[in-house]
PDB file of C-alpha atoms in Angstrom:
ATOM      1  CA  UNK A  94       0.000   0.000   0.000  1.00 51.00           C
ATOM      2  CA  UNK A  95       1.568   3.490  -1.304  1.00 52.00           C
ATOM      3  CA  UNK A  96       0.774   6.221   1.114  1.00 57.00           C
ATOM      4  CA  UNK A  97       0.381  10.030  -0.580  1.00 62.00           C
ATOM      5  CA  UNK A  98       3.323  12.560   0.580  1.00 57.00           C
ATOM      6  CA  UNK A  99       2.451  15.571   2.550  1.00 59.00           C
ATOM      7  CA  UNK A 100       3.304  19.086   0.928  1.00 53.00           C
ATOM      8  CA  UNK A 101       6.317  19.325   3.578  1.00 56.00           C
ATOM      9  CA  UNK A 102       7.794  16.155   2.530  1.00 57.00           C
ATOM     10  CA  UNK A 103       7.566  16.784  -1.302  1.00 50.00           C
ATOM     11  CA  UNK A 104       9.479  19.621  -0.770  1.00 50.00           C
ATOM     12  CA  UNK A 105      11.973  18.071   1.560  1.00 52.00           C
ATOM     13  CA  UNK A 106      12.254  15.592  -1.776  1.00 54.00           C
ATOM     14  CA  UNK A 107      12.964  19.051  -3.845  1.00 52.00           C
ATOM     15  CA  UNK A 108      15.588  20.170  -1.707  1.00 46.00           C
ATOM     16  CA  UNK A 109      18.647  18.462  -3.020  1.00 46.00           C
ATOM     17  CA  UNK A 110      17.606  19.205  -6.490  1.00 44.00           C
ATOM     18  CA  UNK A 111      17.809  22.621  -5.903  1.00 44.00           C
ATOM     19  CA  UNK A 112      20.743  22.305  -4.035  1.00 41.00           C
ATOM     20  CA  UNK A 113      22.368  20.790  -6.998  1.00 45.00           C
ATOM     21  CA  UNK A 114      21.519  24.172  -9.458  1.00 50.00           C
ATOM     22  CA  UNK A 115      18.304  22.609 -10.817  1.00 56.00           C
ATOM     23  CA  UNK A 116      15.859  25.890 -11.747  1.00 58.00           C
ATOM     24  CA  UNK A 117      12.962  25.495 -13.101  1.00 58.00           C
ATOM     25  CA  UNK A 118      13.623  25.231 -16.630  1.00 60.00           C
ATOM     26  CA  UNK A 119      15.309  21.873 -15.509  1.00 64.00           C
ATOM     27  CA  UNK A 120      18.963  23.195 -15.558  1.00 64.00           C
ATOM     28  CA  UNK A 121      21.475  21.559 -13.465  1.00 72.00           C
ATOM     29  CA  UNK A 122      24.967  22.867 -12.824  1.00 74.00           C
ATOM     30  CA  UNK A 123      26.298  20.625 -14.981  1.00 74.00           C
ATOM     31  CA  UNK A 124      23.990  22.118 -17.791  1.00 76.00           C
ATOM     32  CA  UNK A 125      25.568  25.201 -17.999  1.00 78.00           C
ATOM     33  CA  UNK A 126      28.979  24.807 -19.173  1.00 79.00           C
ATOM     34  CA  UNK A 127      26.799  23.835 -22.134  1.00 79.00           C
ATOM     35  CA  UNK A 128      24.713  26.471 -22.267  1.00 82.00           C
ATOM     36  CA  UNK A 129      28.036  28.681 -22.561  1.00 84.00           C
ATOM     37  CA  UNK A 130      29.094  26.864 -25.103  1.00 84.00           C
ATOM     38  CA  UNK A 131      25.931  27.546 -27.109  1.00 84.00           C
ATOM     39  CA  UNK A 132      25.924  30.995 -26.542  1.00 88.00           C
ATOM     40  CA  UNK A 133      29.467  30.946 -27.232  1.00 90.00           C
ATOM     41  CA  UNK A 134      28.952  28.996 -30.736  1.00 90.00           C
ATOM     42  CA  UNK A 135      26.151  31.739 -31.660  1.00 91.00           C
ATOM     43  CA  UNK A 136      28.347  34.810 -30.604  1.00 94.00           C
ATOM     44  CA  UNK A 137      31.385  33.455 -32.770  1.00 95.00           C
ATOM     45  CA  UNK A 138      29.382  32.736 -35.964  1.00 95.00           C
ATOM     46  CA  UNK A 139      27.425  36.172 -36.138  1.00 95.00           C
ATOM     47  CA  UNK A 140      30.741  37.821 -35.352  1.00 96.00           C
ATOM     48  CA  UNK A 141      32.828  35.666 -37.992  1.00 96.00           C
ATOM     49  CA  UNK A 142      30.119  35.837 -40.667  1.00 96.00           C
ATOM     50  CA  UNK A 143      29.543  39.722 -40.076  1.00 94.00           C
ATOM     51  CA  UNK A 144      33.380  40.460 -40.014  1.00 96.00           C
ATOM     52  CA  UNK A 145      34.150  38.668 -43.074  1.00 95.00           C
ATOM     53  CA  UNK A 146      30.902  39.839 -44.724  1.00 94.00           C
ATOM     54  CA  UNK A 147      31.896  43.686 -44.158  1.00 92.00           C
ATOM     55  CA  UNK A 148      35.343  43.670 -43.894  1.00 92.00           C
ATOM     56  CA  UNK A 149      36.561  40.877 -45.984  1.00 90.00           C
ATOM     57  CA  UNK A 150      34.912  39.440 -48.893  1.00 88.00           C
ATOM     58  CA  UNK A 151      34.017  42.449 -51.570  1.00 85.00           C
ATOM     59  CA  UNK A 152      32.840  40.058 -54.307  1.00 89.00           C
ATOM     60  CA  UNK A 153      29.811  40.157 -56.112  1.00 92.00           C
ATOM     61  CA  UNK A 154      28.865  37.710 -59.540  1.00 94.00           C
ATOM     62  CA  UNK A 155      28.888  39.631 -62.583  1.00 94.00           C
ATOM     63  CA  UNK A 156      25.304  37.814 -63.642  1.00 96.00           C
ATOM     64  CA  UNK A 157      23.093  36.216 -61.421  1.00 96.00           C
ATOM     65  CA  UNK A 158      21.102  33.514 -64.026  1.00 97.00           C
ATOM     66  CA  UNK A 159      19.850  30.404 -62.622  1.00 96.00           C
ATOM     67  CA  UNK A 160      22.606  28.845 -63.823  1.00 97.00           C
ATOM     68  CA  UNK A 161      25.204  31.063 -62.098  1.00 97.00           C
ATOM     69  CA  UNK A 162      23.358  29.977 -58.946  1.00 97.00           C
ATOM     70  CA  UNK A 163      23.453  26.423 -59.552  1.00 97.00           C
ATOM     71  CA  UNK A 164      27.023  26.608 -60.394  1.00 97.00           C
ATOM     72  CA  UNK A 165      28.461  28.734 -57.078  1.00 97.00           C
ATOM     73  CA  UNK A 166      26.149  26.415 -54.465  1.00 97.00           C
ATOM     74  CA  UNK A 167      27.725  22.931 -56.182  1.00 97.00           C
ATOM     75  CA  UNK A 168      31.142  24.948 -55.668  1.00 97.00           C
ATOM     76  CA  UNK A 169      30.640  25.421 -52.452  1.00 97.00           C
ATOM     77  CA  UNK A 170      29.323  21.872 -52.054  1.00 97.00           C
ATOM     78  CA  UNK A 171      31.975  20.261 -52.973  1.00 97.00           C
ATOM     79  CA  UNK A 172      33.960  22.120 -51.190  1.00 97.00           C
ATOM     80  CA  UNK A 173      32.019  21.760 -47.613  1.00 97.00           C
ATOM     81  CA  UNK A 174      31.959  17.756 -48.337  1.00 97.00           C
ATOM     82  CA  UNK A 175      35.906  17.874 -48.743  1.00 97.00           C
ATOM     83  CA  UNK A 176      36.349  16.746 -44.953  1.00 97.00           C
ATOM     84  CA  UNK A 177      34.356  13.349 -45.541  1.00 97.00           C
ATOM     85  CA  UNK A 178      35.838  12.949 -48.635  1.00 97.00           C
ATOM     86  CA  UNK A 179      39.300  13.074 -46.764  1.00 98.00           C
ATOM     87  CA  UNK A 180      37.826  11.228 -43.643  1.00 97.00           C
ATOM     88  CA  UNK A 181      36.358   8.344 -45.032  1.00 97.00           C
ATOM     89  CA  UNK A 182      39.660   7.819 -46.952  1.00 97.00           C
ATOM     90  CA  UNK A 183      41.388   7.793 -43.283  1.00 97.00           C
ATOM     91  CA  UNK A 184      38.689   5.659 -42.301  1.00 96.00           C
ATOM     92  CA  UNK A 185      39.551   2.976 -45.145  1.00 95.00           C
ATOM     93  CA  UNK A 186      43.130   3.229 -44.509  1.00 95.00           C
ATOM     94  CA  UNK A 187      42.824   2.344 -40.627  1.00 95.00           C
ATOM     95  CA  UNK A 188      40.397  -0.279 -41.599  1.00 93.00           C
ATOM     96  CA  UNK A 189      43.344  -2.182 -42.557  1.00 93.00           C
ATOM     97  CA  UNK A 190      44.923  -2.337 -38.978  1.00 92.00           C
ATOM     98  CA  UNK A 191      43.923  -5.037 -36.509  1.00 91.00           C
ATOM     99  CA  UNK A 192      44.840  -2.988 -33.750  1.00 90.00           C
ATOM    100  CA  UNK A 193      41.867  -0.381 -34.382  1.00 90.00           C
ATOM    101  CA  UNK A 194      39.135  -3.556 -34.230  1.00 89.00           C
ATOM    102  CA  UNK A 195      37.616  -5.370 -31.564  1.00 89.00           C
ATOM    103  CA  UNK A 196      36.188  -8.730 -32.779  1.00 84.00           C
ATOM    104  CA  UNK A 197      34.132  -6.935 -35.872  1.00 85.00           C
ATOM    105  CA  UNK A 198      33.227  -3.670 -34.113  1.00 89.00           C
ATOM    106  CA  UNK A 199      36.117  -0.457 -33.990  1.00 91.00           C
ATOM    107  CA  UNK A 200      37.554  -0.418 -30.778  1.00 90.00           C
ATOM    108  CA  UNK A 201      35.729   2.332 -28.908  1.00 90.00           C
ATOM    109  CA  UNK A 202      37.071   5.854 -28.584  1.00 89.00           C
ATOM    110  CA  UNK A 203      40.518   4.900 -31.084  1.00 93.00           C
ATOM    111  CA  UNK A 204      41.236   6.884 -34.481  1.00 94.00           C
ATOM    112  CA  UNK A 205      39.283   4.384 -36.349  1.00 95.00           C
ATOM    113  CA  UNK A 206      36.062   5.354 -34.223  1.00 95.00           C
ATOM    114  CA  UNK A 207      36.787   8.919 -33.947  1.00 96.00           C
ATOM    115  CA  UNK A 208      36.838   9.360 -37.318  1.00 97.00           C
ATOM    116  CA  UNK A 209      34.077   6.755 -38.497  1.00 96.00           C
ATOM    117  CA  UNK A 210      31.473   9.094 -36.320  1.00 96.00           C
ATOM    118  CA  UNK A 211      33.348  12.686 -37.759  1.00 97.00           C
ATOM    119  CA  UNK A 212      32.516  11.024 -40.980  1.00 97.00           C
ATOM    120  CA  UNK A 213      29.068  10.457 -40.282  1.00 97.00           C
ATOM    121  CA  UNK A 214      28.154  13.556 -38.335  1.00 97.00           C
ATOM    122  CA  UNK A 215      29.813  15.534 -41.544  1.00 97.00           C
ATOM    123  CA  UNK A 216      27.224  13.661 -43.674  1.00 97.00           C
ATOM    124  CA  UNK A 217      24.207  14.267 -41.418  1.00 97.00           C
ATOM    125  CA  UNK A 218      25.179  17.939 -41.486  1.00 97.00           C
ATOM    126  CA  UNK A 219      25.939  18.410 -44.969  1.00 98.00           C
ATOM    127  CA  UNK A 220      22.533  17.179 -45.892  1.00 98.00           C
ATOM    128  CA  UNK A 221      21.053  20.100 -43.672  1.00 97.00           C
ATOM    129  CA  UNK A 222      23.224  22.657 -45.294  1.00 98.00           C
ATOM    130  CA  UNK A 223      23.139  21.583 -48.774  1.00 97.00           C
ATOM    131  CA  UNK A 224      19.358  22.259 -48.698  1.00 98.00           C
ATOM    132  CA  UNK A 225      19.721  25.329 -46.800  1.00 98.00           C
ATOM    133  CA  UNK A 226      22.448  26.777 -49.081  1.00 97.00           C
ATOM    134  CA  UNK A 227      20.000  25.680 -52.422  1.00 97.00           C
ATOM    135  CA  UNK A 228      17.570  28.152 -50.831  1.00 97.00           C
ATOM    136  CA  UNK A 229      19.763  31.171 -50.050  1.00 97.00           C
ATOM    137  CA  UNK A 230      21.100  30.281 -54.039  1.00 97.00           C
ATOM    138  CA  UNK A 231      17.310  30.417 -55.055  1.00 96.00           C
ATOM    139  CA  UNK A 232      16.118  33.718 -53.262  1.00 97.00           C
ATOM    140  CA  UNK A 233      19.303  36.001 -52.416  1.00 96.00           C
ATOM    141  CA  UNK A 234      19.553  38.934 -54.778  1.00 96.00           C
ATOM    142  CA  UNK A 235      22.691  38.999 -56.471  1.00 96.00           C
ATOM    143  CA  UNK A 236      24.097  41.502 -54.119  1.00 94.00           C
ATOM    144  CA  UNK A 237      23.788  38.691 -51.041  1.00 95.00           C
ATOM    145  CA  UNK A 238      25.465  35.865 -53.749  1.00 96.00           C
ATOM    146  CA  UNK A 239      28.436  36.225 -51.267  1.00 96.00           C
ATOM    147  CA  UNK A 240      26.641  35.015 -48.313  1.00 96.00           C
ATOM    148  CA  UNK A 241      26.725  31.281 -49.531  1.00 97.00           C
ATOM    149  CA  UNK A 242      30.661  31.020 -50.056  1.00 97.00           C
ATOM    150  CA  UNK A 243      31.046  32.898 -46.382  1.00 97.00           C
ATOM    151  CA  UNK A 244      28.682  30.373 -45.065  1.00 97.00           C
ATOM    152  CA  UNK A 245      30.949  27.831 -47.118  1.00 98.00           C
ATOM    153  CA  UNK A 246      34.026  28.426 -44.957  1.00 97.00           C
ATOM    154  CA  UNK A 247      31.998  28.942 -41.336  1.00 96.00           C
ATOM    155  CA  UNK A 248      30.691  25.340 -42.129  1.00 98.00           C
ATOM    156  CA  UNK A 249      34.500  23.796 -43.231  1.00 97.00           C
ATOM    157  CA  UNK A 250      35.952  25.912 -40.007  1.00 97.00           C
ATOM    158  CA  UNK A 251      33.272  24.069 -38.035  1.00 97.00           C
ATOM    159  CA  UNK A 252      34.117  20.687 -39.420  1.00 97.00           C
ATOM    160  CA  UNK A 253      37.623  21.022 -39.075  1.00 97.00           C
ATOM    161  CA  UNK A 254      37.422  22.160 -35.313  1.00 96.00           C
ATOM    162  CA  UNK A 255      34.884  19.202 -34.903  1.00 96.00           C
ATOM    163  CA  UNK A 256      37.024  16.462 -35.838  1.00 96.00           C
ATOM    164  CA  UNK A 257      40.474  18.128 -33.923  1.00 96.00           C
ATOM    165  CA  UNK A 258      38.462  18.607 -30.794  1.00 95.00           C
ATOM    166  CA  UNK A 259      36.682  15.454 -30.944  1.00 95.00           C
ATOM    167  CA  UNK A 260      40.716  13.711 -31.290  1.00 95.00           C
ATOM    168  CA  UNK A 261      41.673  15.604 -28.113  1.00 94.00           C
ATOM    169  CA  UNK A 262      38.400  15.327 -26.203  1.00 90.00           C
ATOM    170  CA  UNK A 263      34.861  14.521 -26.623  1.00 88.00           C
ATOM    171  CA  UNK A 264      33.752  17.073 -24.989  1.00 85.00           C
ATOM    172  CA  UNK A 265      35.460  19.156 -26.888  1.00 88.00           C
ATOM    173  CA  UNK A 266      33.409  18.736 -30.283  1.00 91.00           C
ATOM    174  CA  UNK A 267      31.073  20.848 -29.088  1.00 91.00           C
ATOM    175  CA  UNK A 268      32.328  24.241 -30.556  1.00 92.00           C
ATOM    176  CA  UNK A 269      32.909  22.751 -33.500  1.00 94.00           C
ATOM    177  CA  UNK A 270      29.819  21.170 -34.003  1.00 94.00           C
ATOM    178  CA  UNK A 271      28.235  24.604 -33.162  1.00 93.00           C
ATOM    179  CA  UNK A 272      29.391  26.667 -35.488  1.00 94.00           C
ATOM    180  CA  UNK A 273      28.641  23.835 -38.091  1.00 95.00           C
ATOM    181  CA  UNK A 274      24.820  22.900 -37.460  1.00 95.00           C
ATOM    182  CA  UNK A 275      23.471  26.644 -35.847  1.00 94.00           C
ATOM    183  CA  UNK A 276      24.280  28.944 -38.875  1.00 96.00           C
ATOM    184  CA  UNK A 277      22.692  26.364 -40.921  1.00 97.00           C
ATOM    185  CA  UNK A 278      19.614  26.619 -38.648  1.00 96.00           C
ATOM    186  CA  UNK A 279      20.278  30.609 -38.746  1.00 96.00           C
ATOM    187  CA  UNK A 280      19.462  30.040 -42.843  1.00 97.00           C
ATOM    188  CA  UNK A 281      16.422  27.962 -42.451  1.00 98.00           C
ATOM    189  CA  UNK A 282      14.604  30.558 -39.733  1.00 97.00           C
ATOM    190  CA  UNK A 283      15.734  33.194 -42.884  1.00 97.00           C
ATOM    191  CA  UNK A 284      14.396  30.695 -45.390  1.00 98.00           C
ATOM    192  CA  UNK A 285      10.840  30.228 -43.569  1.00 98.00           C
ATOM    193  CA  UNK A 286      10.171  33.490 -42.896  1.00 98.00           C
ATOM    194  CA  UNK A 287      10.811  34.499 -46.201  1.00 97.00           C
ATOM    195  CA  UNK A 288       8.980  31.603 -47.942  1.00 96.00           C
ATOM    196  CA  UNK A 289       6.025  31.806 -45.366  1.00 97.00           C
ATOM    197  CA  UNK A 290       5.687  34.850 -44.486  1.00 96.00           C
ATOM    198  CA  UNK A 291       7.142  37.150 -47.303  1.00 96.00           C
ATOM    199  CA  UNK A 292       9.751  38.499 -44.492  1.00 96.00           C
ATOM    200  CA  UNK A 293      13.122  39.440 -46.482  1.00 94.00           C
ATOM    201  CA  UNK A 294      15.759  40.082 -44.109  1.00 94.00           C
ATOM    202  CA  UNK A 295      19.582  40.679 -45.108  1.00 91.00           C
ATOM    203  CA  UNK A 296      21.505  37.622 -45.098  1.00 89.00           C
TER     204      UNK A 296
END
């Protein structure tokens, strides 16, 4: 038989929740390095892709056809899937040592399973911002065209900071992975409310 809790020993339950940093959006203390990270990963990419944007890059297309589009976003493709390209070469290589196996499965946490997931995750992400960048190619005015080769490099800088961090650390992925996957969510919020709501904003 299950007897009900009185208010004063619910909260006694509380207590060492909130003791550990739980609030209620459900953070813990051990959220927050996180969160930094996050905010950190947002912070970086609006300054790097606003620096570059203003201070750096001063090209424009000279025509701005359908087919100029098309041609600049599989450019920039090919260029953002370079990383796999060069990981799942690594990946084949190491294949080839016994040392990097465990019966049929990598061993965990070696090169061979580092770079198996960095391979993955790249392909997972490139999906996302292959679709993203066909949009900005569809609806950017020809004086925006630069915006796809800036997002370009933000999303190779994020890859290769993914796969050195993720060597070093686990933990460490993190940034990299940030400044990979939230610009690309940055161009879908731009894409949507342009496409749904006939917002234009500068990209």
């Amino acid at each position: 038989m299950t007897t009900r809790m009185t208010p004063d020993e619910l909260e006694k339950e509380r207590a060492p929740g909130r003791i550990l940093g739980r609030g209620p959006l459900g953070f813990s203390r051990r959220t927050w390095p996180f969160i930094k990270v996050l905010v950190g990963n947002w912070l970086f990419a609006l300054v790097y892709y606003v620096t570059v944007k203003q201070f750096i890059v001063t090209w424009e297309p000279v025509s701005w056809t359908v087919a100029d589009r098309l041609e600049l976003m599989i450019k920039c493709s090919i260029l953002a899937l370079a990383p796999a390209v060069v990981g799942i070469a690594i990946v084949a290589a190491q294949r080839l040592n016994p040392d990097m196996w465990v019966g049929q499965r990598p061993k965990p946490n070696s090169a061979l399973d580092v770079n198996t997931r960095f391979v993955l995750n790249t392909i997972e992400q490139f999906i996302l911002f292959l679709v993203g960048l066909s949009g900005v190619a569809l609806f950017a005015p020809i004086s925006e065209a630069d915006s796809i080769p800036i997002l370009t490099s933000l999303f190779l800088l994020g890859r290769v900071l993914f796969w050195i961090g993720y060597h070093k650390n686990p933990y460490l992925r993190a940034f990299g992975f940030g400044i990979t996957f939230y610009p690309t969510v940055g161009v879908f919020v731009w894409l949507i409310l342009l496409m749904a709501f006939g917002i234009r904003l500068p990209i």
